[in-house]
Coordinates of C-alpha atoms and ligand atoms in Angstrom, one line a residue:
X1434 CA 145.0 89.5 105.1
X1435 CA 141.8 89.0 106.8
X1436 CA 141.5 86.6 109.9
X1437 CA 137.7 85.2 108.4
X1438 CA 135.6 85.9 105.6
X1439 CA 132.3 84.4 105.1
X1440 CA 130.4 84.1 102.1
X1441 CA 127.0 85.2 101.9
X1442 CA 124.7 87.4 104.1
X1443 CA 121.7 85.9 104.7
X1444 CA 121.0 84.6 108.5
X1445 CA 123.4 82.2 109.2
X1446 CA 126.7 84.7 107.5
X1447 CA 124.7 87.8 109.7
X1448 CA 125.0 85.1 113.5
X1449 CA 128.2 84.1 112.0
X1450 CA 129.7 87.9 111.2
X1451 CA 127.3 88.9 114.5
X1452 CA 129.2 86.0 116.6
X1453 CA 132.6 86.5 115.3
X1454 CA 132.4 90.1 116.1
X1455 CA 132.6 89.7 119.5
X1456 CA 136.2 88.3 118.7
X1457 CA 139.8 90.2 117.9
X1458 CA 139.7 89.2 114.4
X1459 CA 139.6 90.6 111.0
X1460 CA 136.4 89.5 109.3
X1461 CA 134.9 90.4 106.4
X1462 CA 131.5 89.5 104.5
X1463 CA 130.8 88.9 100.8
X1464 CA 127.3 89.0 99.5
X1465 CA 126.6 88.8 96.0
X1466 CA 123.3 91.4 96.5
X1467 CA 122.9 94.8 96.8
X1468 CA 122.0 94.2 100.4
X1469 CA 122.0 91.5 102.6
X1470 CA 118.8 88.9 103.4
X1471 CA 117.9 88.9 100.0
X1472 CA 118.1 84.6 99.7
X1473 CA 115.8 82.3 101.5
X1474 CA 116.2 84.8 104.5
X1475 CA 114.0 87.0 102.4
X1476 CA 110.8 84.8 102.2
X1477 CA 109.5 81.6 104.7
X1478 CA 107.4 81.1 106.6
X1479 CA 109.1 83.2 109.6
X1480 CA 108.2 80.5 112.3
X1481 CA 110.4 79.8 115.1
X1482 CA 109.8 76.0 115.0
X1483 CA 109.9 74.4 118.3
X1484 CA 112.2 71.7 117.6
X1485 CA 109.8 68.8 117.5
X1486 CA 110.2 68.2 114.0
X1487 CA 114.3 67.1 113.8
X1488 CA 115.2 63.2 114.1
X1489 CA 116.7 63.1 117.5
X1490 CA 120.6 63.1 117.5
X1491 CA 120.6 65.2 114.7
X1492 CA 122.4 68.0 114.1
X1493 CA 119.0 69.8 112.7
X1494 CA 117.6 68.7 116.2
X1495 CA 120.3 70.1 118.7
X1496 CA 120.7 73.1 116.8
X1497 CA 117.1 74.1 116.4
X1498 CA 116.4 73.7 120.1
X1499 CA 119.3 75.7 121.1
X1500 CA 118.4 78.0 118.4
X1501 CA 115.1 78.7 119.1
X1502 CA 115.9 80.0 122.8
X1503 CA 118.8 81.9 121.3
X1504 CA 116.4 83.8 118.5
X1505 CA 114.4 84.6 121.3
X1506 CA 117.0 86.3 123.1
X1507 CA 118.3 87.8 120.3
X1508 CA 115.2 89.5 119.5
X1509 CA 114.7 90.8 122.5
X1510 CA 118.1 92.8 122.8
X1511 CA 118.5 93.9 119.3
X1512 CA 114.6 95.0 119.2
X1513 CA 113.8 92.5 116.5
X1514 CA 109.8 91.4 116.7
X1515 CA 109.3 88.6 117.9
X1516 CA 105.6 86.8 118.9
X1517 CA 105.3 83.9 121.2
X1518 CA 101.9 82.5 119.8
X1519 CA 102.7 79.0 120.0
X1520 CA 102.2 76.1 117.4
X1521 CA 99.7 73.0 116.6
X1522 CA 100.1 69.8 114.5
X1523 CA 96.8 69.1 113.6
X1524 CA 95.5 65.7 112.8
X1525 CA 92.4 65.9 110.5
X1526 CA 91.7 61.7 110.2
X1527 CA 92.2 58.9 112.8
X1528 CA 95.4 57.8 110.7
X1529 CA 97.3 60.7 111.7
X1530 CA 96.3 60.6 115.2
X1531 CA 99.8 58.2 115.5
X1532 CA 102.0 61.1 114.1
X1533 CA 101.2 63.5 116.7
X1534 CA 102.1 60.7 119.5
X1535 CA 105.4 59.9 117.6
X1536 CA 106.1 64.1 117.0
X1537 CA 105.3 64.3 121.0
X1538 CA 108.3 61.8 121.8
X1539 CA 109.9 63.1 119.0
X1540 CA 110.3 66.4 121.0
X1541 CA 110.7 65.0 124.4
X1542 CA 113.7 63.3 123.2
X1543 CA 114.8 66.5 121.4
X1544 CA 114.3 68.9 124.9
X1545 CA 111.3 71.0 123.9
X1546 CA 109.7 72.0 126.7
X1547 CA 105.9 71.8 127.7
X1548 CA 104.7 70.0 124.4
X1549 CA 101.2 68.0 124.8
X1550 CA 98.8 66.7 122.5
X1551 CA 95.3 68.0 123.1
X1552 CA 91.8 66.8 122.5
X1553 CA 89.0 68.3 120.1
X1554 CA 87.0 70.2 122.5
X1555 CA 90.6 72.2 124.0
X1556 CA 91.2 72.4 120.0
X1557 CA 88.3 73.9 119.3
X1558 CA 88.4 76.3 122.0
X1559 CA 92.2 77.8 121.1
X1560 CA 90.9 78.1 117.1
X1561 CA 87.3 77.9 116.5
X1562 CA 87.5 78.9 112.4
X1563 CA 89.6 75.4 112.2
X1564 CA 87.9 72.6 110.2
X1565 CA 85.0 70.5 112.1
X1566 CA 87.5 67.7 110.9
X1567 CA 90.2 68.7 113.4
X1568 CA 90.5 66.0 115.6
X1569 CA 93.4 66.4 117.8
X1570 CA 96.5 68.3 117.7
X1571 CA 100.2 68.3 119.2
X1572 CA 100.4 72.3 121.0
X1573 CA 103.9 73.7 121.4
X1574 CA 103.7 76.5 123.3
X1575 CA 107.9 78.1 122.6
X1576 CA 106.6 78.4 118.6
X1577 CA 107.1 81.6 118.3
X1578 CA 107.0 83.9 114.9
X1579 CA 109.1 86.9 113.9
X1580 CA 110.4 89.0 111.0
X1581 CA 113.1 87.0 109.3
X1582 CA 114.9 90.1 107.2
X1583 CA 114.4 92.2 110.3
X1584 CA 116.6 89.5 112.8
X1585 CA 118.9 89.2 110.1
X1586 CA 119.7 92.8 109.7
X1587 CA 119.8 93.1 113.3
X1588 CA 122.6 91.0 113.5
X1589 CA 124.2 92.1 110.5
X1590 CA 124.2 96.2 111.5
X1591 CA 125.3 94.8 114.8
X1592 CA 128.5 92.8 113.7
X1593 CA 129.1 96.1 111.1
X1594 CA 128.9 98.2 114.2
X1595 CA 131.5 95.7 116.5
X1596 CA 133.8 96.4 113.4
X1597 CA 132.9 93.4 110.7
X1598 CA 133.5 94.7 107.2
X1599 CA 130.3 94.2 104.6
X1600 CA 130.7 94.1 101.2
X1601 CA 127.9 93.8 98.9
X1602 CA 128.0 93.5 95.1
X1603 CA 130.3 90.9 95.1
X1604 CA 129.9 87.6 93.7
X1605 CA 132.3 84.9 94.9
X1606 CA 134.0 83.1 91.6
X1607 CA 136.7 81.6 92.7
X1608 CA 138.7 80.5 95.5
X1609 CA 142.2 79.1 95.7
X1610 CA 144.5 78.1 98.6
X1611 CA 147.5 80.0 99.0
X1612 CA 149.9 79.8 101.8
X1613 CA 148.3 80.7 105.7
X1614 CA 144.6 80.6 104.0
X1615 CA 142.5 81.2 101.0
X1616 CA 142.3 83.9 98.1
X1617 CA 138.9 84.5 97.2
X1618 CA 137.9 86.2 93.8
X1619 CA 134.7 88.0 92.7
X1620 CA 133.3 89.6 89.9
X1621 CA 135.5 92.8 90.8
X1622 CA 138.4 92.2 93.5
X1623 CA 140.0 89.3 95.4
X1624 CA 140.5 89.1 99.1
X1625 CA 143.2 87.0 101.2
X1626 CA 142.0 85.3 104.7
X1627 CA 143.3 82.4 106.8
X1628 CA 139.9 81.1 106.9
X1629 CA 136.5 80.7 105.4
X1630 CA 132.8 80.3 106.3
X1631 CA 130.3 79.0 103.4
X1632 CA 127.1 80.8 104.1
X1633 CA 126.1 80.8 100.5
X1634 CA 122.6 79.2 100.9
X1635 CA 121.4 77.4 97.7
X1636 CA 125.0 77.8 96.1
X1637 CA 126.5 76.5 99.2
X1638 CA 127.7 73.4 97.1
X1639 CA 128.9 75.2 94.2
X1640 CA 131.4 77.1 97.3
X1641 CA 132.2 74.5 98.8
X1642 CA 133.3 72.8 95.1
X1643 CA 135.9 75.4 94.4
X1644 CA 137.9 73.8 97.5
X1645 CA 136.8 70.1 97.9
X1646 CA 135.8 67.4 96.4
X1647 CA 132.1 67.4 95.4
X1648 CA 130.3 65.6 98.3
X1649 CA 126.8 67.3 98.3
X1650 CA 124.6 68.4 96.1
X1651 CA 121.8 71.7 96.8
X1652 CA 118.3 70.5 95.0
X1653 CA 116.5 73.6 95.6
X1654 CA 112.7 73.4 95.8
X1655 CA 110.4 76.6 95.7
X1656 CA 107.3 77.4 98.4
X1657 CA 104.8 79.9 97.1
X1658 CA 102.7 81.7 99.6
X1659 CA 99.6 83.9 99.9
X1660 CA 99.9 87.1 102.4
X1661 CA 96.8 88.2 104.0
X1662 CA 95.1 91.6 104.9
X1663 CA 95.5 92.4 108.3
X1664 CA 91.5 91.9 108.6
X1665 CA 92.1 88.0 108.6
X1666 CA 95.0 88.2 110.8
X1667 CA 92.9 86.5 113.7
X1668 CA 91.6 84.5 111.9
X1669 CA 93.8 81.9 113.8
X1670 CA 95.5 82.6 117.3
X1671 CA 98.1 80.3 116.7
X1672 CA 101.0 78.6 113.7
X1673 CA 98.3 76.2 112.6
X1674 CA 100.3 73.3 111.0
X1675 CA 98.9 69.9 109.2
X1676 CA 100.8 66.7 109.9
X1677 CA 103.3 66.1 108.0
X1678 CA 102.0 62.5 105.7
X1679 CA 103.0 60.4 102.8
X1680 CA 101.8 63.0 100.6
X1681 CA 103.8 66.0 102.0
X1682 CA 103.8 68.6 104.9
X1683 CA 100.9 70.1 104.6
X1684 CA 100.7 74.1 104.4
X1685 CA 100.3 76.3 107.4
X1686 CA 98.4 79.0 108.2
X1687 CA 99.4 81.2 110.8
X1688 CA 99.6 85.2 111.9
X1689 CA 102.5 87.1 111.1
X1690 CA 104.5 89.2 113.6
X1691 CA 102.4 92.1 112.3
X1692 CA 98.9 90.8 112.7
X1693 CA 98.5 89.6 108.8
X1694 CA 97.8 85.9 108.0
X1695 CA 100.5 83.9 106.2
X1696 CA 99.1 80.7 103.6
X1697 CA 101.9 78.4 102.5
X1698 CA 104.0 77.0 101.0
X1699 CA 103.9 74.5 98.3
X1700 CA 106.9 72.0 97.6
X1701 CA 108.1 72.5 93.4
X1702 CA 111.8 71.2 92.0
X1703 CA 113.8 74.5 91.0
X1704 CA 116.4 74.5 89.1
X1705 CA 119.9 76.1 89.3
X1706 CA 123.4 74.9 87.8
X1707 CA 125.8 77.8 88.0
X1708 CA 126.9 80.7 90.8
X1709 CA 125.3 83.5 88.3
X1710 CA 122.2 81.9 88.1
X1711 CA 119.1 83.5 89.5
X1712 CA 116.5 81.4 90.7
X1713 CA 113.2 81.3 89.5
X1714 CA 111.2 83.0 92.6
X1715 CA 108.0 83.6 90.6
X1716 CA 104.6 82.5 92.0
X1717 CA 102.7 80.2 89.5
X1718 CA 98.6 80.1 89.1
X1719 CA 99.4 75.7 89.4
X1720 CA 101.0 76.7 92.8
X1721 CA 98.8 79.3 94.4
X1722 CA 95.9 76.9 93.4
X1723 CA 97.5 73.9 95.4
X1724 CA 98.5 76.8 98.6
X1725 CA 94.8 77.3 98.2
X1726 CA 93.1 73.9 98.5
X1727 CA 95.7 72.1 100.8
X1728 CA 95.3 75.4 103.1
X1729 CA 91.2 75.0 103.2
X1730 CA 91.3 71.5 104.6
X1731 CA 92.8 73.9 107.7
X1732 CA 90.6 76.7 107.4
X1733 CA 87.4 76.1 105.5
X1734 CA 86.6 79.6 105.1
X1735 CA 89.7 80.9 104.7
X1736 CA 89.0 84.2 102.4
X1737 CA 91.9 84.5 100.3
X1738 CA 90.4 87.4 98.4
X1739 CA 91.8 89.5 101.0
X1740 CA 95.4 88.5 99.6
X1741 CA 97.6 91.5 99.5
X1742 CA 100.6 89.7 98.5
X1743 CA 102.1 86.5 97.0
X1744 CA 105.5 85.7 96.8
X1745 CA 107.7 82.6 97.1
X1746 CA 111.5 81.3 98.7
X1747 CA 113.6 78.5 97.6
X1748 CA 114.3 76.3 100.4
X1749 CA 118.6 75.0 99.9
X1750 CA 117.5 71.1 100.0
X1751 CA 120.3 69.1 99.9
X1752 CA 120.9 65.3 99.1
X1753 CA 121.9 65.4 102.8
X1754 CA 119.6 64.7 105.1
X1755 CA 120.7 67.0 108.0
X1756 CA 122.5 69.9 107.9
X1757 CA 126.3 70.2 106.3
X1758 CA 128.4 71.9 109.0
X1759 CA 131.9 70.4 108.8
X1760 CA 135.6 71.3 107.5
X1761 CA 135.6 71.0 104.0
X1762 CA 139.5 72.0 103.7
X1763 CA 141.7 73.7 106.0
X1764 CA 140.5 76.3 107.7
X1765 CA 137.5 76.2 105.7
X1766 CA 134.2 75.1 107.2
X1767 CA 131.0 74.5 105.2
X1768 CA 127.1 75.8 106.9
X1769 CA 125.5 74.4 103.8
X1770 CA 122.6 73.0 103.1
X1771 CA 120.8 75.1 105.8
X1772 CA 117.4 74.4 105.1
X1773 CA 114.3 74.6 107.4
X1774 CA 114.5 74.9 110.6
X1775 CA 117.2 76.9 109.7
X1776 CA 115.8 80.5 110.6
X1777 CA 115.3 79.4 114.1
X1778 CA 119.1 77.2 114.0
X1779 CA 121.0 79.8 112.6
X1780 CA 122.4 81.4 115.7
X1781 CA 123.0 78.3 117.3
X1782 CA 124.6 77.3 113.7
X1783 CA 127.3 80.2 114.1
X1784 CA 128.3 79.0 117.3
X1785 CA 128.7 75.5 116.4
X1786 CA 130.6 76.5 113.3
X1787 CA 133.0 78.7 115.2
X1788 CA 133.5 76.1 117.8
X1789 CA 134.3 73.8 114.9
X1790 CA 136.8 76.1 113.5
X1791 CA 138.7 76.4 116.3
X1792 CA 138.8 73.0 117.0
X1793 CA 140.2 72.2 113.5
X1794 CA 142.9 75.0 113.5
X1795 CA 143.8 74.3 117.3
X1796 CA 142.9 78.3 118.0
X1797 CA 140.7 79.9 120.8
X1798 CA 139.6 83.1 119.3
X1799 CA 140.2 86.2 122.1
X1800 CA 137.0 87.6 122.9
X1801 CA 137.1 92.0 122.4
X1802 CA 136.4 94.4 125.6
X1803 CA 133.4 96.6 124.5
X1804 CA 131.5 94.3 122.2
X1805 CA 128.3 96.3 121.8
X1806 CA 125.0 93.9 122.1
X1807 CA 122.4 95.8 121.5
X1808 CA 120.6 98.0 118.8
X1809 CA 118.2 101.2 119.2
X1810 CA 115.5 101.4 116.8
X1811 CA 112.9 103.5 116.9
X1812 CA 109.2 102.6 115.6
X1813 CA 107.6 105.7 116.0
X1814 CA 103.6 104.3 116.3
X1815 CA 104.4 102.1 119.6
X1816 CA 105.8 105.6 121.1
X1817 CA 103.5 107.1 123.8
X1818 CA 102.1 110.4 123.0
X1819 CA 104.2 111.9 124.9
X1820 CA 107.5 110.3 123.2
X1821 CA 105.5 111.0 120.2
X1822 CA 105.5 114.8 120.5
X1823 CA 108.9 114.8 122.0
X1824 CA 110.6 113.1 118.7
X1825 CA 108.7 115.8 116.5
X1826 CA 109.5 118.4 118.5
X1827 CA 113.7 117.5 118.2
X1828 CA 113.2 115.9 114.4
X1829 CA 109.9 117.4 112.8
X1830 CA 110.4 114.4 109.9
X1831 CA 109.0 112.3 112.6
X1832 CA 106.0 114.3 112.3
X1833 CA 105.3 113.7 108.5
X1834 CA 104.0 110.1 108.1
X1835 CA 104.5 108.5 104.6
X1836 CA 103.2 104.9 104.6
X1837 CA 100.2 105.5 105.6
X1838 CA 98.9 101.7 105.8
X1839 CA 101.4 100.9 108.7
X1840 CA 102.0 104.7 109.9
X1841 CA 105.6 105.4 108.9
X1842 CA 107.1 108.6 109.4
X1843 CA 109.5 110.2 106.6
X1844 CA 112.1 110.4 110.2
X1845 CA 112.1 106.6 110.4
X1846 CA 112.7 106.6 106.7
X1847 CA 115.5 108.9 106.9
X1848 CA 117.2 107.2 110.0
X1849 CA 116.7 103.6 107.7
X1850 CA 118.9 105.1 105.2
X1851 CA 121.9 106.4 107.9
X1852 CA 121.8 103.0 109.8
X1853 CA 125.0 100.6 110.0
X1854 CA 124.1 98.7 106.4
X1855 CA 122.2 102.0 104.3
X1856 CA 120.0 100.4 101.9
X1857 CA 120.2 101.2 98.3
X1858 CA 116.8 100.7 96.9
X1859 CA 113.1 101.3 98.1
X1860 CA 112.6 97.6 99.6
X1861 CA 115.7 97.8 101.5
X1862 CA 113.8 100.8 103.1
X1863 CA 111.3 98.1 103.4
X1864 CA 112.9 95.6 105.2
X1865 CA 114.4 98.6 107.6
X1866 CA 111.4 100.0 108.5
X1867 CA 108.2 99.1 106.9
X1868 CA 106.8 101.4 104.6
X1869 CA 104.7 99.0 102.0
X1870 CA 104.2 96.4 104.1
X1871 CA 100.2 97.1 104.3
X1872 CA 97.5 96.5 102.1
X1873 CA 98.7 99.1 99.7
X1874 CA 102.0 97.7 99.3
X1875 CA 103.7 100.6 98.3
X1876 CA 101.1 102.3 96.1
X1877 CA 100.5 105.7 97.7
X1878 CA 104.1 105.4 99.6
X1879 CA 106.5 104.0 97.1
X1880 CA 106.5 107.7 95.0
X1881 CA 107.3 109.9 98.3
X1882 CA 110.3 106.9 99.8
X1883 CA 111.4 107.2 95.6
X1884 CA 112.0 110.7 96.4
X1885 CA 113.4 110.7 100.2
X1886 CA 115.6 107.7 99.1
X1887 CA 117.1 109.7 95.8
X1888 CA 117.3 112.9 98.1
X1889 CA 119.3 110.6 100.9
X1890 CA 121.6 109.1 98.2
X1891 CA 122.4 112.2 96.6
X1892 CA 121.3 110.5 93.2
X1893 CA 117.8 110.9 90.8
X1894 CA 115.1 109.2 91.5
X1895 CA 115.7 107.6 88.0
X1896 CA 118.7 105.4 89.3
X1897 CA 116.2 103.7 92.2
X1898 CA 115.5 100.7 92.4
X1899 CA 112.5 99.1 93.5
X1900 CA 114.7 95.8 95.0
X1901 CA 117.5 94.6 93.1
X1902 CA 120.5 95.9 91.1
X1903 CA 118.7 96.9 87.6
X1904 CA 114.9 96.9 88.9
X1905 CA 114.8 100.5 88.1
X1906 CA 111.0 102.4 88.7
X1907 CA 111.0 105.6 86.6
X1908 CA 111.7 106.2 83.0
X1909 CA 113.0 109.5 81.5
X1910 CA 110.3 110.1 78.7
X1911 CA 112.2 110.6 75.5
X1912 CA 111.0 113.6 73.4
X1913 CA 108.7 111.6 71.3
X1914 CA 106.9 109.8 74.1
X1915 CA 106.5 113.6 75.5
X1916 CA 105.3 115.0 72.1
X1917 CA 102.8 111.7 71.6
X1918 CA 101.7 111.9 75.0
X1919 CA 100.6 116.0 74.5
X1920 CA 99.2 114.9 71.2
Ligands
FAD1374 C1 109.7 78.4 101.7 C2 110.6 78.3 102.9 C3 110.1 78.2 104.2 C4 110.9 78.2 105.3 N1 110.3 78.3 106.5 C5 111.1 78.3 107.6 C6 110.6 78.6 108.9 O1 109.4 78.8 109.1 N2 111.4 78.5 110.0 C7 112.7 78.2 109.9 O2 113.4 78.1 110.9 N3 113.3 78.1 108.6 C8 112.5 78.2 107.5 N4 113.1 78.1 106.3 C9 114.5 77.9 106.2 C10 115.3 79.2 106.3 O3 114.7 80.2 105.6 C11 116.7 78.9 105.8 O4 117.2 77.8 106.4 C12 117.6 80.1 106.1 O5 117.1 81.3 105.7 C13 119.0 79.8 105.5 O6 119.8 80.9 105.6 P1 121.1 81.0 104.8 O7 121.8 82.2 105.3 O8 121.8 79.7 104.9 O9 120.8 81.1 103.3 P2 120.3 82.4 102.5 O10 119.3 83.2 103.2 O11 119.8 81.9 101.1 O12 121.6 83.3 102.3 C14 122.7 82.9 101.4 C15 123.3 84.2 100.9 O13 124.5 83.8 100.2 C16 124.6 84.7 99.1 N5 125.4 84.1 98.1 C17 125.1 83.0 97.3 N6 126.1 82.7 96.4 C18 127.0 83.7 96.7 C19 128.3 83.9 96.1 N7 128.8 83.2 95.1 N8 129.1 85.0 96.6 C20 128.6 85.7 97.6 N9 127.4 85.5 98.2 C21 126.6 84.5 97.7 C22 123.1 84.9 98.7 O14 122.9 86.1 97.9 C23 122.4 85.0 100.0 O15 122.3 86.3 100.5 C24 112.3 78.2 105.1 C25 112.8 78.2 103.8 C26 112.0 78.4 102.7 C27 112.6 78.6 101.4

């Protein structure tokens, strides 16, 4: 019997599994995916909010203050990227002049440190491409931005390597109390643990349903995005937001931790009624078109012709307001309805939930001698020369670079595929280290990782995928396509 299991792997299971591993216990982590990261983790807008946002003596509030320091410690010891650039709320018409006053105390009250609001001329000095409309704006200086999949693998490989089991490809069903905890079934095997963390994201009602009364509901809304060419990457210094109003939040614009410019997102209804159903991540011309113009009343000249990329997450609204962190039966504690600022909470989410836990059962979990808090990862273009020729002279794979947008060597490809969690398709590879993040996006690289990945896996490169289970690349041609083809 396992001591904990938590269901689902995207940022809050990886702090929880990442947390709990410094603990004497037996945990274990279900994710329905082929790898882990794959829900909302996957795509947002990667911001590390401040925490100026939250209603004060919320849970969202506490937790996204504490959060945010803990993210940035985080980052630091498990090498995760991490970009202190700071973020505005910019007011665009004397009516919203108010909001940044009330987001100032809003903050103060919250603990975020060295918040002001500053005037036009200061505004237009930090981001001159900003609209000659921009009136004032409310600077946050802890904003900081980062790679969401990349913390969330971080803490994942490092839980795996403090001795967390992860098992991927299975779907929770069911779940039934039996006697000192839970059996939990999937689509393939059932597990027995004394308790239970739901970390299942937009499904974290239907969990929770299988052990409590309905008491929530998850009313998932989709954000579409546009990713920019590295060449308008500076187009802004900073997370430019517009303030939040009657009519929505606004979009943002802001640099990504790689020097690209992020446009988004939108706010649509998605549906999704069952565990086994996916949900509807596709970008929509409506969409894009209302990223567009709500993102030019920003930046005017924003050139989204340099888009390399578009793609969209579904946010796990909820019909609570804040966040659901509570017992939902015995041993059994619900981190539901994590929705934004939940990136920056999560860590500070584990450590709430696990406090919770042990308050409920009346158990102090026994911290481990050698918990191991840190992660090497090598990127081989910030190596100095010297370290350069060093690495290619021990591992010559360093020495052949694949992706050559973002100058990825087939040795960090290879290492991707031996670390803690392997990945099993050619974005997994991605998220690890890279390759086809530029403004290819795979074209000249995806062929040669096909080919290192298949050679890694033992397998063809027919059974790849390109991201998950069944999105399969290459096609044997069948004799007639052959003979047609040669016609
Ligand atoms: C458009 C958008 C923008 C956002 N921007 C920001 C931002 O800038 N900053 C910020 O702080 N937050 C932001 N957020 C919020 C943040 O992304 C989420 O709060 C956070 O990723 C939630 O993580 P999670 O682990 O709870 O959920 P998820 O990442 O969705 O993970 C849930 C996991 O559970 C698995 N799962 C589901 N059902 C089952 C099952 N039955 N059995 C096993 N596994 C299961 C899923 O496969 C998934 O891996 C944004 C969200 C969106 C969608």
């Amino acid at each position: 019997m396992y001591d904990v299991i938590i269901i689902g792997c995207g940022i809050v299971g990886a702090s929880t599994a990442y947390e709990l591993s410094k603990y004497q216990l037996k945990t274990l982590v279900l994710e329905a995916e082929d790898d882990i990261s794959l829900g909302q983790t996957k795509a947002n807008s990667a911001i590390m909010h401040a925490g100026y946002d939250p209603e004060p003596g919320t849970l969202m509030a506490k937790l996204n203050v504490e959060g945010a320091e803990l993210c940035k410690e985080l980052c630091q010891k498990l090498s995760v990227h991490y970009h202190q650039i700071g973020s505005l709320v910019v007011a665009f018409a004397e009516d919203e002049l108010p909001t940044l006053q009330e987001l100032l105390e809003r903050g103060q009250q919250n603990g975020v440190k060295d918040l002001r609001i500053i005037d036009q001329a200061e505004l237009r000095e930090m981001e001159p491409n900003l609209s000659q409309e921009a009136l004032a704006a409310l600077w946050a200086p802890t904003a900081a931005v980062i790679n969401p999949w990349e913390l969330c693998i971080a803490l994942g490989e490092t839980a795996v390597v403090n001795g967390v089991e992860l098992s991927l490809n299975q779907r929770v069903q069911n779940i039934e109390a039996i006697t000192g905890g839970y059996r939990i079934t999937t689509e393939t095997d059932s597990f027995e643990t004394r308790f239970v963390f739901n970390a299942a994201g937009v499904h974290s009602d239907l969990i929770h349903n299988l052990v409590a009364e309905p008491s929530f509901k998850i009313t998932p809304n989709r954000g579409e995005y546009f990713l920019l060419d590295k060449s308008e990457g500076n187009v802004v210094n900073t997370v430019v937001f517009q303030c939040p109003s009657k009519v929505g939040k606004g979009v943002l614009v802001s640099p990504t931790v790689y020097g690209n410019l992020i446009v988004g997102p939108n706010s649509e209804a998605v549906p999704t009624e069952e565990l086994d159903t996916g949900l509807d991540t596709a970008n929509t011309a409506a969409g894009m078109e209302q990223v567009a113009e709500l993102a030019k009343r920003s930046v005017p000249d924003l050139n989204l012709r340099q888009s390399i990329r578009n793609f969209s997450g579904v946010r796990a609204n909820s019909t609570a307001s804040d966040f659901i962190i509570q017992e939902a039966a015995p041993g059994f504690i619900d981190l539901a309805g994590i929705k934004s600022p939940g990136l920056t909470s999560a860590p500070a989410i584990a450590k709430y939930g696990i406090n919770l836990l042990e308050e409920a059962v009346g158990e102090q979990f026994v911290e481990k001698a050698g918990f191991i808090d840190e992660r090497q990862h090598v990127i081989f273009q910030n190596l100095t020369l010297a370290e350069k020729n060093q690495l290619i002279k021990e591992q010559p794979d360093y020495g052949r670079v694949i992706c050559r947008c973002e100058t990825i060597t087939e040795g960090e490809i290879r290492a991707a595929a031996h670390s803690p969690i392997p990945p099993v398709s050619v974005d997994g590879i991605k998220r690890r280290c890279n390759t086809g993040m530029g403004r290819c996006q795979g074209g000249f690289c995806g062929p040669r990782v096909v080919e290192i990945l298949a050679d890694e896996l033992g397998v063809s490169p027919l059974d790849i995928y390109q991201d998950r289970r069944g999105s399969f690349i290459l096609e044997a041609a069948t004799k007639e396509a052959e003979v047609t083809e040669h016609a």
